[in-house]
C-alpha cells in the first residue's frame, strides 16, 4: 500500500491545484503534470506514529479515563520554496465544453493571468483585443449565457459633442469551442466608416506552466490563410477570420477591417481558434442523446429553477469520453484546474446525479473498472487515486481508498435507480474486487487505515467503508454471490467499535473524533467530513443502511452541524470556527465545501432533523444566488451577517462536478425520493416542514423512464409521472 507521507515521498501527496491536474490532450491520452513544491508534513510532525499498528485504540482513550489530546499544529518544512502565485479564477467567466475552455474577464483577452482559449489543457490563444476607431470599447456588461458561452458588451462615443450617448455598441459572444463573434452596431443617426483591429497573440503554454508562472513570452505569428498562425516544438494553432481581413500584419499579430455601418446597421466578424492536427471540437455533453435527463424544477422559491438548470448544464459541460471506449462517459472534476478523470470526485458526482439517469454512473464505473489493480499484491482491487491534503491535523489521505469504497456503493444504488440488471452483472466482478480489497486491507481489526499501511483511522473513511460493506453485501445477495455474511459481520464489528472509540466526550455533549491515530489517540477536531456519518446509503424497499452512530450520537452531531461554529450561514465549514488552525479560506481548514453541505442536507433530512437540514439548504440557496446559481466547489467560510455576501475562494473550481451535482441532491432531498427498481417501487419521504414552499421536479428518471414529483406547502409529496408498473412504497 502507499507509504506514510514523509519529506522524501512528497511527490505522492496532494498538490495545490496548480501542481496536479488531470487533462485530456488532443490525442485523448490522460496526462498528469506534477511539480514538487514544499513537502507535506510528515506523520511524526503531526503526532502520528505510522508503525503503531492499524489504528486500534490504546487502553486510555476518551471516555475511558483520558482527556482527548489534539495533534500538534503543523509547521512549514525548513528550506521550502515559496508557492507560486496562482492566477485567480473567482472573477473570471469560465466557458466549458470539455476538452475546450474559454476563460476571460470583462471582455478583452489581455494575455494576463488565465485569459485565453484552451483545448486539452493547452492555451491556443491568450490575447484577443479589439479596437474600433483606434480605441478600445468601454466594457459595460459581461455575463454567462450558458455553461459554454459568455456575452460581453462594450460601447464607444465617437462624437463627444453629440452628448453622453454611445455611437457604437460592440457585442462579443465567446464560446468554449474556440469561436468568438464580434458584432458592431451603429447607434448613431449617421453612417459610420470605422477601422476595426483585432490584436492576437499566444504562448501555446500548458495550463500547469501558466499557473506556476512559467508560461513564457508570446510566440511570433505568421500569416496563414485568412488569419494568423503560431507554432512551437510541441504544437501549433491558428485563428481564421470570417470575413477575411483587409490587412494581416504578422509582426504585430494584427488583423484589420474597414467597416461601413448605416444608421442602425450591424457588421460582424467571426474568429475561429483551431489546434493544428486536431479535428473539430465535439464535446461529449453536446451529443444528441446525452447521459443526463433534462430535469427542471419549479416552485414557490424562484431560485430553484435556475439552480437546477445551471447544475445540469454544468454537468453536461464537464462530460468527457473515455478515449479508448467512446461510449463510456464520465465527469471531469472541475474547471479550470481539474479537467480530467479524478476517480473519487467522478464517482461521488455520478452518485449524486442518479436522479438524472444511470447512464453516467454506468460509464463512470466501466471507465474506472479498467483502471483497477488486478495483480496479486495487497493492493489488488484498489482503484488508484492521488493523495488529498487533509489540513494541519492529519496527513494526506488517499483518494484511491475513497474511490474503491464508492465503486460498489454507486453500483448498488444505480441498480436501485434503474441500471439494467445485465449492466450491473457485468460490473459486479470489479465491485467484488473492491470489497475483497476492503476486507483484506482491514484485516482482523475493525478499522480501515488511510493511507495504508499504518495510517490513521479516519472518521469519514470508516463511514465510506461501512456503507460499502452493507451495500456491497446487498449487491452480492441480489446476484447470489458469496461473501455477504462476512461483510455484514465486519460492518457490525466496525459499528460497535466506532461508537465506543470514536466518540469524544466533552461538556458540550460530545462529538465524533476526526480520526484515531495509529496508537489509538483521537484527533478530536470537528469538521465537515463528519457529515459522511449521516450518508449511510440506500438499500431495498426505500430503507437506508444503518450508520456508525447511535441515535443519541446522531442527534448530537445534528445539533453541532447547526451551530454557528460549523454553519457559516452559507453552508458548512470544512473546519469548525472554534478549532485550532481554523482559516475561513482554508480549503480543508474552514472554507465552505458545497459537496459536504449537500450531503449534510440530505443526511439530516433522512434522519429526521429537518430544522438543521432546512437551515443549511436555505443558506446554500442564498449563496448560489450570489454566485449566479453556478456554485464553486468551495468558498470562504466567513460568518454571514446582515447585508453580507459569500466571499469567493480565488482558487476554486467553478464549475465543479460535485458542486453542480450537489444542487440535484439538495432539491431531490426535499422530496426524499428512494427508488427500488428491482422491486418495482419508489418511496417518498419529503421534508414535512416544506422549508422553501411548494416545489415540483420534472424530467427526472427512475427505472429508465421519466419521473416527476411535487411537494406541497404542507410537505405532502405526490408522484405526477412514473414508469408503468412502478408502485408507491410505504
Coordinates of C-alpha atoms in Angstrom, one line a residue, residues 283-543:
X283 CA -17.8 17.9 -26.6
X284 CA -19.4 14.8 -25.0
X285 CA -22.1 17.0 -23.5
X286 CA -23.3 18.2 -26.9
X287 CA -24.3 14.7 -28.0
X288 CA -27.9 14.3 -29.2
X289 CA -28.6 11.6 -26.6
X290 CA -26.7 12.6 -23.6
X291 CA -26.5 10.6 -20.3
X292 CA -28.3 13.3 -18.2
X293 CA -32.0 13.8 -18.3
X294 CA -33.2 17.4 -18.8
X295 CA -34.7 17.8 -15.3
X296 CA -36.5 21.0 -14.3
X297 CA -37.5 22.5 -11.0
X298 CA -40.4 24.9 -10.3
X299 CA -41.9 26.2 -7.1
X300 CA -42.6 29.0 -4.7
X301 CA -38.9 29.8 -4.5
X302 CA -38.0 31.1 -8.0
X303 CA -34.3 30.3 -7.4
X304 CA -34.8 26.5 -7.7
X305 CA -35.4 26.8 -11.5
X306 CA -32.1 28.5 -12.5
X307 CA -30.2 26.4 -9.8
X308 CA -31.2 23.1 -11.3
X309 CA -30.9 24.3 -14.9
X310 CA -27.4 25.6 -14.3
X311 CA -26.4 22.5 -12.5
X312 CA -27.5 20.2 -15.4
X313 CA -25.8 22.5 -17.9
X314 CA -22.5 22.5 -15.9
X315 CA -22.5 18.7 -15.6
X316 CA -23.0 18.4 -19.4
X317 CA -20.2 20.8 -20.0
X318 CA -17.9 18.7 -17.7
X319 CA -18.6 15.4 -19.5
X320 CA -15.7 13.5 -21.1
X321 CA -15.4 10.4 -23.1
X322 CA -13.1 7.5 -22.3
X323 CA -10.7 7.9 -25.3
X324 CA -10.4 4.1 -25.7
X325 CA -14.1 3.4 -25.2
X326 CA -16.0 6.5 -26.5
X327 CA -19.4 5.1 -25.4
X328 CA -18.3 5.4 -21.8
X329 CA -18.8 9.0 -20.5
X330 CA -17.7 10.3 -17.1
X331 CA -17.3 13.7 -15.4
X332 CA -14.2 15.8 -15.0
X333 CA -13.7 17.1 -11.5
X334 CA -13.9 20.8 -12.4
X335 CA -12.7 23.8 -14.4
X336 CA -10.2 25.2 -14.8
X337 CA -7.9 23.2 -12.6
X338 CA -9.1 19.6 -12.8
X339 CA -10.4 18.9 -16.3
X340 CA -9.7 15.2 -16.2
X341 CA -10.8 12.0 -14.5
X342 CA -10.4 12.2 -10.7
X343 CA -11.8 8.9 -9.5
X344 CA -13.3 9.8 -6.2
X345 CA -14.9 13.0 -7.5
X346 CA -16.2 11.3 -10.6
X347 CA -17.9 8.6 -8.6
X348 CA -19.3 11.0 -6.0
X349 CA -20.8 13.3 -8.7
X350 CA -22.2 10.4 -10.7
X351 CA -23.9 9.1 -7.5
X352 CA -25.5 12.5 -6.7
X353 CA -26.6 12.7 -10.3
X354 CA -28.5 9.3 -10.3
X355 CA -31.9 11.2 -10.3
X356 CA -30.9 12.2 -13.9
X357 CA -30.5 8.6 -15.0
X358 CA -28.0 5.8 -14.7
X359 CA -26.0 6.1 -17.9
X360 CA -23.4 8.5 -16.4
X361 CA -23.0 6.1 -13.4
X362 CA -22.5 3.1 -15.8
X363 CA -20.0 4.9 -17.9
X364 CA -18.0 6.1 -14.9
X365 CA -18.0 2.6 -13.4
X366 CA -16.8 1.0 -16.6
X367 CA -14.1 3.6 -17.1
X368 CA -12.8 3.2 -13.5
X369 CA -13.1 -0.6 -13.6
X370 CA -10.4 -0.6 -16.3
X371 CA -8.0 1.3 -14.0
X372 CA -8.5 -1.2 -11.1
X373 CA -5.4 -3.0 -9.9
X374 CA -5.8 -6.8 -10.6
X375 CA -2.3 -8.0 -9.7
X376 CA -1.5 -10.4 -6.8
X377 CA -0.2 -7.7 -4.5
X378 CA -2.0 -6.5 -1.3
X379 CA -3.2 -3.5 -3.4
X380 CA -5.2 -5.8 -5.7
X381 CA -8.8 -4.4 -6.2
X382 CA -7.8 -0.8 -5.4
X383 CA -8.8 1.9 -7.8
X384 CA -5.8 4.2 -7.9
X385 CA -6.0 7.8 -7.0
X386 CA -3.7 10.6 -5.8
X387 CA -3.5 11.8 -2.2
X388 CA -5.5 14.6 -0.9
X389 CA -4.5 17.2 1.7
X390 CA -6.4 16.9 4.9
X391 CA -5.3 20.1 6.7
X392 CA -2.9 20.6 9.6
X393 CA -4.3 17.9 11.9
X394 CA -3.8 14.8 9.6
X395 CA -1.5 13.6 6.9
X396 CA -2.8 13.4 3.4
X397 CA -5.5 10.8 2.7
X398 CA -5.6 8.5 -0.3
X399 CA -8.4 9.3 -2.7
X400 CA -7.9 5.8 -4.1
X401 CA -9.3 4.5 -0.8
X402 CA -12.4 6.7 -1.2
X403 CA -12.9 5.7 -4.8
X404 CA -12.5 2.0 -4.1
X405 CA -15.2 2.2 -1.4
X406 CA -17.5 4.4 -3.6
X407 CA -17.4 1.9 -6.5
X408 CA -19.7 -0.8 -5.0
X409 CA -21.9 1.8 -3.5
X410 CA -22.5 3.6 -6.8
X411 CA -23.2 0.2 -8.5
X412 CA -25.7 -0.9 -5.8
X413 CA -27.6 2.4 -5.8
X414 CA -27.5 2.8 -9.6
X415 CA -29.3 -0.6 -9.7
X416 CA -32.0 0.7 -7.3
X417 CA -32.4 3.8 -9.6
X418 CA -32.8 1.6 -12.7
X419 CA -29.5 0.4 -14.0
X420 CA -30.3 -2.7 -16.1
X421 CA -29.5 -6.0 -14.4
X422 CA -27.3 -7.1 -17.2
X423 CA -25.1 -4.0 -17.0
X424 CA -24.9 -4.4 -13.2
X425 CA -23.9 -8.0 -13.6
X426 CA -21.1 -7.1 -15.9
X427 CA -19.7 -4.6 -13.4
X428 CA -20.2 -7.0 -10.4
X429 CA -16.7 -8.6 -10.6
X430 CA -15.0 -5.2 -10.3
X431 CA -17.2 -4.4 -7.3
X432 CA -16.3 -7.8 -5.7
X433 CA -12.6 -7.0 -6.1
X434 CA -13.2 -3.6 -4.3
X435 CA -15.0 -5.5 -1.4
X436 CA -12.2 -8.1 -1.3
X437 CA -9.6 -5.3 -1.0
X438 CA -11.6 -3.7 1.8
X439 CA -11.7 -6.9 3.9
X440 CA -8.1 -7.8 3.1
X441 CA -6.8 -4.3 4.0
X442 CA -8.9 -4.0 7.2
X443 CA -7.6 -7.4 8.3
X444 CA -8.6 -8.6 11.7
X445 CA -9.2 -5.1 13.0
X446 CA -12.5 -3.2 12.8
X447 CA -10.9 -0.1 11.2
X448 CA -9.6 0.7 7.7
X449 CA -6.4 2.8 7.9
X450 CA -5.9 5.6 5.4
X451 CA -3.4 5.9 3.9
X452 CA -2.2 2.3 4.1
X453 CA -0.4 0.8 5.8
X454 CA 0.0 2.4 9.2
X455 CA -2.1 5.4 8.6
X456 CA -4.7 6.9 10.9
X457 CA -8.3 5.5 11.0
X458 CA -10.2 8.5 9.6
X459 CA -13.8 9.1 10.6
X460 CA -15.0 9.6 7.0
X461 CA -13.1 6.6 5.7
X462 CA -14.9 4.4 8.3
X463 CA -18.2 5.8 7.1
X464 CA -17.3 5.0 3.5
X465 CA -16.2 1.5 4.5
X466 CA -19.3 0.7 6.5
X467 CA -21.6 1.9 3.7
X468 CA -19.6 -0.1 1.1
X469 CA -19.8 -3.3 3.2
X470 CA -23.5 -3.1 3.7
X471 CA -24.5 -2.0 0.2
X472 CA -21.9 -4.4 -1.2
X473 CA -23.5 -7.3 0.8
X474 CA -26.9 -6.3 -0.5
X475 CA -25.5 -6.4 -4.1
X476 CA -23.8 -9.8 -3.6
X477 CA -27.1 -11.2 -2.3
X478 CA -29.0 -9.9 -5.3
X479 CA -26.8 -11.8 -7.6
X480 CA -26.3 -14.9 -5.4
X481 CA -22.7 -14.3 -4.9
X482 CA -20.8 -15.3 -1.7
X483 CA -19.3 -13.0 0.9
X484 CA -22.3 -11.0 2.1
X485 CA -22.4 -12.6 5.6
X486 CA -18.8 -11.8 6.3
X487 CA -19.2 -8.2 5.1
X488 CA -22.2 -7.6 7.4
X489 CA -20.4 -9.1 10.3
X490 CA -17.4 -6.9 9.7
X491 CA -19.7 -3.8 9.4
X492 CA -21.4 -4.8 12.7
X493 CA -18.0 -5.0 14.4
X494 CA -17.0 -1.7 13.0
X495 CA -20.2 -0.1 14.2
X496 CA -19.7 -1.4 17.8
X497 CA -16.1 -0.3 18.0
X498 CA -16.7 3.1 16.3
X499 CA -19.4 4.1 18.8
X500 CA -17.1 3.5 21.7
X501 CA -13.7 4.6 20.3
X502 CA -14.6 7.5 18.0
X503 CA -16.9 9.3 20.4
X504 CA -15.1 12.1 22.3
X505 CA -17.0 13.1 25.5
X506 CA -16.9 16.8 26.4
X507 CA -19.1 19.3 28.3
X508 CA -20.9 20.2 25.2
X509 CA -22.4 16.7 24.8
X510 CA -19.6 15.0 22.8
X511 CA -18.5 14.8 19.2
X512 CA -17.1 12.3 16.8
X513 CA -13.3 12.3 16.5
X514 CA -11.9 13.2 13.1
X515 CA -9.6 10.2 13.3
X516 CA -7.8 7.8 15.6
X517 CA -4.0 7.9 15.4
X518 CA -2.3 4.6 14.8
X519 CA -1.6 4.5 18.6
X520 CA -5.3 4.9 19.4
X521 CA -5.2 8.6 20.3
X522 CA -8.2 10.6 19.0
X523 CA -7.8 13.7 16.8
X524 CA -10.9 15.5 18.2
X525 CA -11.3 18.5 15.9
X526 CA -14.7 18.9 14.3
X527 CA -15.0 19.4 10.5
X528 CA -17.4 18.9 7.7
X529 CA -16.1 15.4 6.9
X530 CA -18.3 14.2 9.8
X531 CA -21.3 14.6 7.6
X532 CA -20.3 11.3 5.9
X533 CA -21.6 9.6 9.1
X534 CA -25.1 10.7 8.0
X535 CA -24.7 9.3 4.5
X536 CA -25.4 5.6 5.0
X537 CA -26.7 4.6 1.6
X538 CA -29.8 3.2 0.0
X539 CA -30.9 -0.4 0.5
X540 CA -34.1 -2.1 -0.9
X541 CA -37.7 -1.0 -0.2
X542 CA -36.5 2.6 0.3
X543 CA -34.6 1.6 3.5

